[in-house]
XYZ file of C-alpha atoms in Angstrom:
484
model
C 70.697 124.386 99.630
C 71.724 123.906 95.995
C 69.734 121.550 93.811
C 72.549 119.996 91.755
C 75.397 117.676 92.824
C 78.109 120.257 92.117
C 80.139 119.920 95.346
C 83.039 117.544 94.694
C 85.061 115.745 97.342
C 88.340 114.155 96.288
C 90.134 111.634 98.477
C 93.310 110.044 97.128
C 93.375 106.284 97.656
C 95.738 105.171 100.473
C 97.859 108.144 99.455
C 101.224 107.617 101.183
C 101.196 103.871 100.562
C 100.095 104.332 96.949
C 102.972 106.744 96.337
C 105.383 104.148 97.713
C 103.910 101.406 95.537
C 104.014 103.612 92.442
C 107.672 104.450 93.032
C 108.712 100.875 93.888
C 107.673 98.266 91.273
C 108.481 95.371 93.611
C 105.798 96.565 96.082
C 102.891 96.846 93.653
C 100.084 94.579 94.744
C 101.842 93.939 98.066
C 100.973 94.968 101.629
C 102.682 98.283 102.429
C 102.559 100.162 105.739
C 103.912 103.710 106.096
C 104.572 105.310 109.476
C 106.924 105.609 112.421
C 108.947 102.429 112.755
C 110.134 102.952 116.343
C 108.659 101.136 119.354
C 106.032 103.875 119.729
C 105.435 104.534 116.054
C 101.948 104.590 114.571
C 100.610 103.768 111.122
C 100.186 106.809 108.868
C 98.714 104.906 105.905
C 98.237 101.265 104.977
C 97.772 99.995 101.431
C 94.542 98.196 100.612
C 96.464 94.931 100.592
C 97.550 95.599 104.199
C 94.037 96.591 105.240
C 92.861 93.079 104.415
C 94.845 91.980 107.500
C 93.168 94.608 109.702
C 95.932 97.235 109.553
C 94.648 100.825 109.559
C 95.884 104.355 110.123
C 96.610 105.495 113.708
C 97.181 101.872 114.772
C 100.321 101.256 116.885
C 103.046 99.988 114.594
C 103.738 97.022 116.875
C 100.159 95.837 116.454
C 100.379 96.302 112.677
C 103.503 94.122 112.554
C 101.698 91.372 114.438
C 98.736 91.501 112.045
C 100.804 91.729 108.850
C 104.334 90.474 109.609
C 105.235 90.128 105.931
C 104.227 93.649 104.869
C 106.791 96.235 103.774
C 107.239 98.812 106.565
C 108.494 102.181 105.330
C 109.414 105.564 106.822
C 107.329 108.435 105.316
C 108.816 110.665 102.622
C 106.782 113.807 103.309
C 108.648 116.038 100.866
C 107.661 113.717 98.020
C 104.057 113.424 99.232
C 103.762 117.200 99.429
C 105.117 117.721 95.913
C 102.584 115.243 94.494
C 99.817 116.840 96.544
C 100.666 120.223 95.048
C 100.199 118.830 91.540
C 96.810 117.386 92.494
C 95.733 120.692 94.057
C 96.748 122.489 90.849
C 94.323 120.271 88.941
C 91.566 121.101 91.428
C 92.214 124.847 91.210
C 91.966 124.612 87.423
C 88.360 123.512 87.990
C 87.304 126.228 90.429
C 88.575 129.142 92.525
C 86.810 127.558 95.506
C 89.037 124.666 96.608
C 89.132 123.746 100.297
C 92.061 121.449 101.097
C 91.551 119.287 104.187
C 94.921 117.538 104.066
C 97.603 116.587 101.547
C 95.289 114.074 99.893
C 91.782 115.409 100.408
C 89.816 118.486 99.316
C 86.386 119.928 98.521
C 85.740 121.747 95.227
C 82.756 123.947 94.309
C 82.347 123.074 90.623
C 79.502 125.529 90.119
C 81.700 128.432 91.234
C 84.203 127.449 88.540
C 81.528 127.308 85.852
C 82.411 123.710 84.966
C 79.237 122.068 86.324
C 75.643 123.150 86.803
C 73.718 119.851 86.779
C 74.240 116.123 87.293
C 75.651 115.254 83.825
C 78.163 118.131 83.794
C 79.253 117.383 87.366
C 79.747 113.702 86.548
C 81.787 114.619 83.472
C 84.007 116.936 85.545
C 84.565 114.182 88.112
C 85.461 111.572 85.493
C 87.890 113.955 83.785
C 89.505 114.923 87.099
C 90.205 111.302 87.987
C 91.722 110.692 84.549
C 93.881 113.823 84.832
C 95.138 112.801 88.290
C 96.104 109.380 86.975
C 97.896 110.910 83.970
C 99.797 113.499 86.009
C 100.661 111.473 89.123
C 100.150 107.821 88.222
C 97.840 107.514 91.238
C 94.132 106.972 91.784
C 91.633 109.085 93.655
C 88.007 108.557 94.648
C 85.439 111.247 93.932
C 82.100 111.989 95.561
C 79.600 114.437 94.044
C 76.585 115.798 95.886
C 74.702 118.983 96.698
C 76.508 119.504 100.028
C 79.925 118.966 101.590
C 78.697 116.339 104.031
C 77.092 114.226 101.318
C 80.021 114.649 98.914
C 82.405 113.288 101.550
C 80.106 110.353 102.284
C 79.913 109.684 98.543
C 83.697 109.606 98.147
C 83.947 107.128 101.026
C 81.432 104.894 99.258
C 83.400 105.293 96.015
C 86.624 103.891 97.496
C 88.762 102.551 96.136
C 89.255 104.162 92.718
C 85.644 105.068 91.980
C 83.120 107.862 91.534
C 79.730 108.170 93.221
C 77.047 110.787 92.520
C 74.273 111.402 95.044
C 71.421 113.049 93.205
C 69.219 115.576 95.052
C 66.071 113.910 96.311
C 67.771 110.613 97.122
C 69.701 111.783 100.212
C 67.299 110.645 102.948
C 66.885 107.174 101.451
C 70.653 106.833 101.140
C 71.483 108.055 104.662
C 68.728 106.197 106.532
C 70.296 102.732 106.945
C 73.813 104.053 107.526
C 75.519 103.972 110.907
C 75.361 107.117 113.029
C 79.171 107.117 112.825
C 78.813 108.104 109.162
C 77.788 111.636 110.146
C 80.482 114.276 110.806
C 81.117 114.902 114.485
C 79.971 111.447 115.641
C 83.067 109.839 117.099
C 83.388 106.755 119.306
C 82.131 108.501 122.466
C 79.050 110.070 120.842
C 78.380 106.848 118.947
C 78.418 104.816 122.183
C 76.171 107.370 123.890
C 73.612 107.103 121.080
C 73.876 103.317 120.994
C 73.031 103.110 124.696
C 69.915 105.145 123.880
C 68.966 102.626 121.196
C 70.058 104.812 118.255
C 72.438 103.124 115.822
C 71.361 104.330 112.359
C 70.766 107.741 110.816
C 67.064 106.955 110.351
C 66.773 106.221 114.076
C 68.176 109.706 114.768
C 65.319 111.169 112.698
C 62.783 108.963 114.445
C 64.067 109.976 117.889
C 63.400 113.623 117.060
C 65.278 116.838 117.627
C 64.202 117.299 121.254
C 65.533 113.872 122.209
C 68.852 114.575 120.454
C 69.193 117.847 122.379
C 68.442 116.045 125.632
C 71.045 113.391 124.918
C 73.824 115.526 123.416
C 73.187 119.127 124.370
C 71.693 121.990 122.407
C 74.396 122.726 119.813
C 75.407 119.132 119.092
C 71.824 117.856 119.145
C 70.506 120.483 116.721
C 73.459 120.009 114.392
C 73.267 116.222 114.347
C 69.508 116.221 113.695
C 69.974 118.588 110.742
C 72.666 116.369 109.249
C 70.451 113.285 109.655
C 67.896 115.137 107.511
C 70.685 115.739 104.936
C 70.757 119.471 105.693
C 74.204 120.993 105.278
C 74.625 124.561 104.023
C 78.352 124.911 104.722
C 80.092 126.597 101.790
C 83.384 125.505 100.265
C 85.956 127.892 101.763
C 89.049 128.532 99.650
C 91.319 129.606 102.493
C 91.348 127.758 105.788
C 93.102 130.028 108.257
C 95.578 128.290 110.524
C 94.759 128.595 114.219
C 98.126 127.482 115.531
C 101.575 126.285 114.538
C 103.144 123.494 116.559
C 105.752 120.742 116.542
C 106.108 117.708 118.774
C 108.261 114.615 119.160
C 107.512 111.212 120.666
C 110.543 109.465 122.168
C 111.232 105.758 121.844
C 112.553 105.725 125.423
C 111.178 107.939 128.207
C 113.407 110.925 128.993
C 114.196 111.129 132.713
C 117.017 113.651 132.759
C 115.630 117.113 133.448
C 118.456 118.823 131.560
C 117.756 116.707 128.483
C 114.062 117.572 128.709
C 114.968 121.275 128.783
C 117.225 120.924 125.747
C 114.500 119.107 123.836
C 112.014 121.886 124.596
C 114.501 124.478 123.328
C 115.045 122.482 120.149
C 111.295 122.170 119.588
C 110.845 125.906 120.152
C 113.405 126.643 117.441
C 111.677 124.248 115.024
C 108.366 125.915 115.776
C 109.874 129.333 114.997
C 111.182 128.067 111.662
C 107.722 126.818 110.790
C 106.163 130.118 111.881
C 108.547 132.157 109.770
C 108.148 129.835 106.828
C 104.415 130.613 106.896
C 105.014 134.330 107.396
C 103.212 134.255 110.739
C 103.739 135.248 114.361
C 101.739 134.498 117.507
C 100.888 135.701 120.998
C 100.339 132.497 122.955
C 103.103 129.960 123.590
C 101.916 126.428 124.417
C 103.911 123.583 125.947
C 102.641 119.989 125.751
C 104.094 117.235 127.948
C 102.976 113.597 127.913
C 104.380 111.770 130.891
C 105.388 108.147 131.439
C 101.861 107.233 132.576
C 100.264 108.695 129.405
C 98.862 111.678 131.308
C 99.127 114.803 129.143
C 99.709 118.285 130.517
C 99.502 121.568 128.623
C 100.722 124.948 129.819
C 100.396 128.267 128.008
C 101.580 131.846 128.335
C 100.160 134.819 126.427
C 102.571 137.611 125.500
C 101.836 141.332 125.072
C 101.702 140.945 121.314
C 102.544 138.537 118.476
C 106.154 137.499 117.913
C 108.294 135.165 115.868
C 111.427 135.934 117.866
C 113.258 132.703 118.735
C 114.653 134.054 122.019
C 111.209 135.108 123.253
C 109.599 131.798 122.336
C 112.455 129.715 123.787
C 112.300 131.607 127.085
C 108.507 131.334 127.303
C 108.695 127.582 126.662
C 111.380 127.238 129.349
C 109.234 129.124 131.878
C 106.303 126.853 131.098
C 108.473 123.785 131.584
C 109.438 125.034 135.062
C 105.811 124.534 136.116
C 105.660 120.893 135.000
C 106.769 117.912 137.080
C 108.651 115.512 134.808
C 109.563 113.051 137.558
C 109.080 109.520 136.278
C 109.899 110.340 132.678
C 108.543 112.058 129.579
C 107.414 110.249 126.425
C 106.284 113.235 124.306
C 107.076 116.951 124.164
C 105.530 119.652 122.002
C 105.805 123.422 121.562
C 103.197 125.483 119.753
C 102.212 129.061 119.049
C 98.608 130.243 118.725
C 96.869 133.609 118.478
C 98.430 133.940 115.040
C 98.964 137.150 113.092
C 100.867 138.131 109.974
C 102.921 140.775 111.764
C 105.133 141.111 114.836
C 105.031 143.680 117.592
C 108.219 145.684 117.862
C 108.229 145.916 121.637
C 108.613 142.155 121.844
C 111.822 142.381 119.871
C 112.956 145.091 122.266
C 112.000 142.828 125.158
C 114.368 140.182 123.859
C 117.140 142.535 122.705
C 118.907 142.587 126.057
C 119.066 138.837 126.233
C 119.653 138.072 122.571
C 123.432 138.270 122.702
C 123.420 135.710 125.505
C 120.537 133.627 124.183
C 121.720 133.357 120.606
C 125.379 132.854 121.408
C 124.979 129.354 122.790
C 122.656 128.478 119.918
C 125.327 129.463 117.410
C 127.908 127.489 119.358
C 125.553 124.516 119.411
C 125.067 124.787 115.629
C 128.801 124.943 115.096
C 129.310 121.931 117.329
C 126.613 120.056 115.455
C 128.319 120.857 112.168
C 131.562 119.448 113.537
C 129.722 116.362 114.732
C 128.169 115.368 111.406
C 127.805 111.600 111.363
C 130.705 109.685 109.890
C 130.116 107.238 107.060
C 129.763 104.459 109.615
C 127.105 106.410 111.546
C 124.849 107.302 108.604
C 121.197 106.358 109.007
C 119.353 104.602 106.213
C 115.566 104.948 106.761
C 113.532 102.112 105.262
C 111.942 103.151 101.973
C 114.105 106.218 101.366
C 115.953 106.812 98.113
C 119.627 106.108 97.554
C 122.063 106.084 94.652
C 125.062 103.836 94.124
C 127.828 104.833 91.752
C 127.728 101.438 90.026
C 124.137 100.211 90.402
C 122.235 103.495 90.127
C 118.997 104.465 91.863
C 117.351 102.336 94.530
C 115.648 102.377 97.891
C 116.493 101.081 101.344
C 114.801 97.814 102.263
C 116.381 97.728 105.714
C 119.532 98.281 107.713
C 121.228 96.993 110.848
C 124.347 95.334 112.192
C 126.495 97.582 110.047
C 124.756 96.619 106.805
C 122.169 98.270 104.548
C 120.066 96.351 102.026
C 119.029 98.176 98.865
C 116.673 97.237 96.040
C 117.694 98.893 92.786
C 114.654 99.914 90.740
C 112.867 103.008 89.471
C 109.162 103.871 88.998
C 109.256 102.870 85.304
C 111.507 99.801 85.604
C 110.820 96.154 86.280
C 111.193 94.957 89.906
C 114.870 95.292 90.694
C 117.620 93.260 92.292
C 118.567 93.438 95.960
C 122.123 94.025 97.140
C 123.664 94.521 100.581
C 126.430 96.993 101.461
C 128.316 98.196 104.492
C 126.632 101.267 105.986
C 129.893 103.155 105.407
C 130.179 102.242 101.720
C 131.482 105.469 100.099
C 129.745 104.611 96.798
C 126.288 104.731 98.427
C 124.544 108.030 99.161
C 121.094 109.424 99.871
C 119.207 110.562 96.764
C 116.140 112.570 95.787
C 112.969 110.700 94.795
C 112.338 110.140 91.092
C 109.077 111.359 89.467
C 106.315 108.774 89.405
C 105.280 109.733 85.881
C 107.691 110.895 83.207
C 106.561 114.242 81.840
C 105.982 114.858 78.169
C 107.480 117.738 76.193
C 104.623 120.038 77.279
C 105.385 119.436 80.954
C 102.409 117.172 81.486
C 102.381 113.428 81.952
C 103.544 111.624 78.847
C 101.529 108.910 77.238
C 102.571 105.265 77.194
C 104.713 105.910 74.163
C 106.626 108.533 76.138
C 107.595 106.023 78.786
C 105.168 107.185 81.450
C 103.476 104.683 83.692
C 100.178 105.277 85.466
C 100.125 102.933 88.420
C 97.062 101.835 90.343
C 97.741 100.224 93.703
C 94.123 99.094 94.069
C 93.625 95.330 93.694
C 91.158 94.548 90.928
C 89.312 92.061 93.120
C 88.015 94.667 95.571
C 84.341 95.592 95.108
C 83.282 99.158 94.394
C 80.072 100.150 96.156
C 77.655 102.092 93.950
C 80.321 103.056 91.451
C 82.116 102.127 88.306
C 85.822 101.513 87.988
C 88.611 103.784 86.852
C 87.336 103.464 83.297
C 84.938 106.326 83.890
C 81.616 104.568 84.378
C 79.691 105.562 87.490
C 76.249 105.025 88.909
C 74.095 107.051 91.199
C 72.736 105.839 94.480
C 69.087 104.875 94.054
């Protein structure tokens, strides 16, 4: 195990919600909830202001609305989030060739491998500079943890939230971990946590006191050994630059249960085609086709079929998904459907294309007809959908975003990331002067392509309320303290 805190973990603060606040001046400092807004939607991210009311990610949206009825509820803009994430990841890769992304807003970095840190002062300096660069380039804040291992770096970044930096110096790990909840350790979810609690183990120090043999007895050999090692702050996992995908899948949850068997079949075909597009976009193919069905009673069934070799052929994958559906009883209704492909490879096997060749003329014909019909059935002006939070442009009033729509009306607030809070106006949903628009950049770029300074009109926006405490760490000004 290394002896310097040169593993960095970055976690952007309330990422989706912070992006929305940065792009919408009227929402800064306000409770914002991003997620699916339908009856079965869930919270993707809640701003810190919304978390004060108990709203958190993965919570049913209905429950969030009851807890925070006055919050702004917005539909995610994943294309924008991804573009901002790519800029953050570029900053991380400038630090080191060993960057391990965990999600759009979270990653590990091996600073030592990049030659930018070799001891505590140099690691701290790299972390402070990274946070400043992220703010300059994106207008957002991120929390940084620095430690000698991945596990400790992630724990440190959690303690740094929001908008802070925490360094765990080697030699202090056991004292820091001891009083923490067992749930702090990776791999300890609600079930394992309850199992340990019933055995009288609630803190990390109590895991150490119980001993390795007791952990193995309670949790099994692999889990027990691993958990005991983590309680002793032992974690030798390296930062891995490339995390190989194990599967590609898509799924949809329906606001109303689907009872019609024909409709279920059409949905599975549509999901199969989306899955193929995602496969091809990643340059991958796969051998195993997986169908996921969640029924009206929340029971979830999965069926799979393994082909002779990997494929990305839409006809083959559609037919396999249809065969799998034949083995599933959908009586009573379906609330979720998913299609996935696993056993991935970066090539396809020619005989699978030959297998589908005889059917392709028949299989693809209806798809082309369906596409043509869909093109002819583009929504009229009166049928256009206006998702809450998405960008629009009006020929007279300029750029804005949708606050809400219904009863033939759409309400828009006209403002931009670098403007004052804007005015609200209401239009008919079929107003020909109103159209969907692309998001605007959160930070205006300077002549060199980077974020401009204040004189250039850029605006670095922090969505974190100043009143929130920062455990162990300094604020965004760069000061930071180490855990004693």
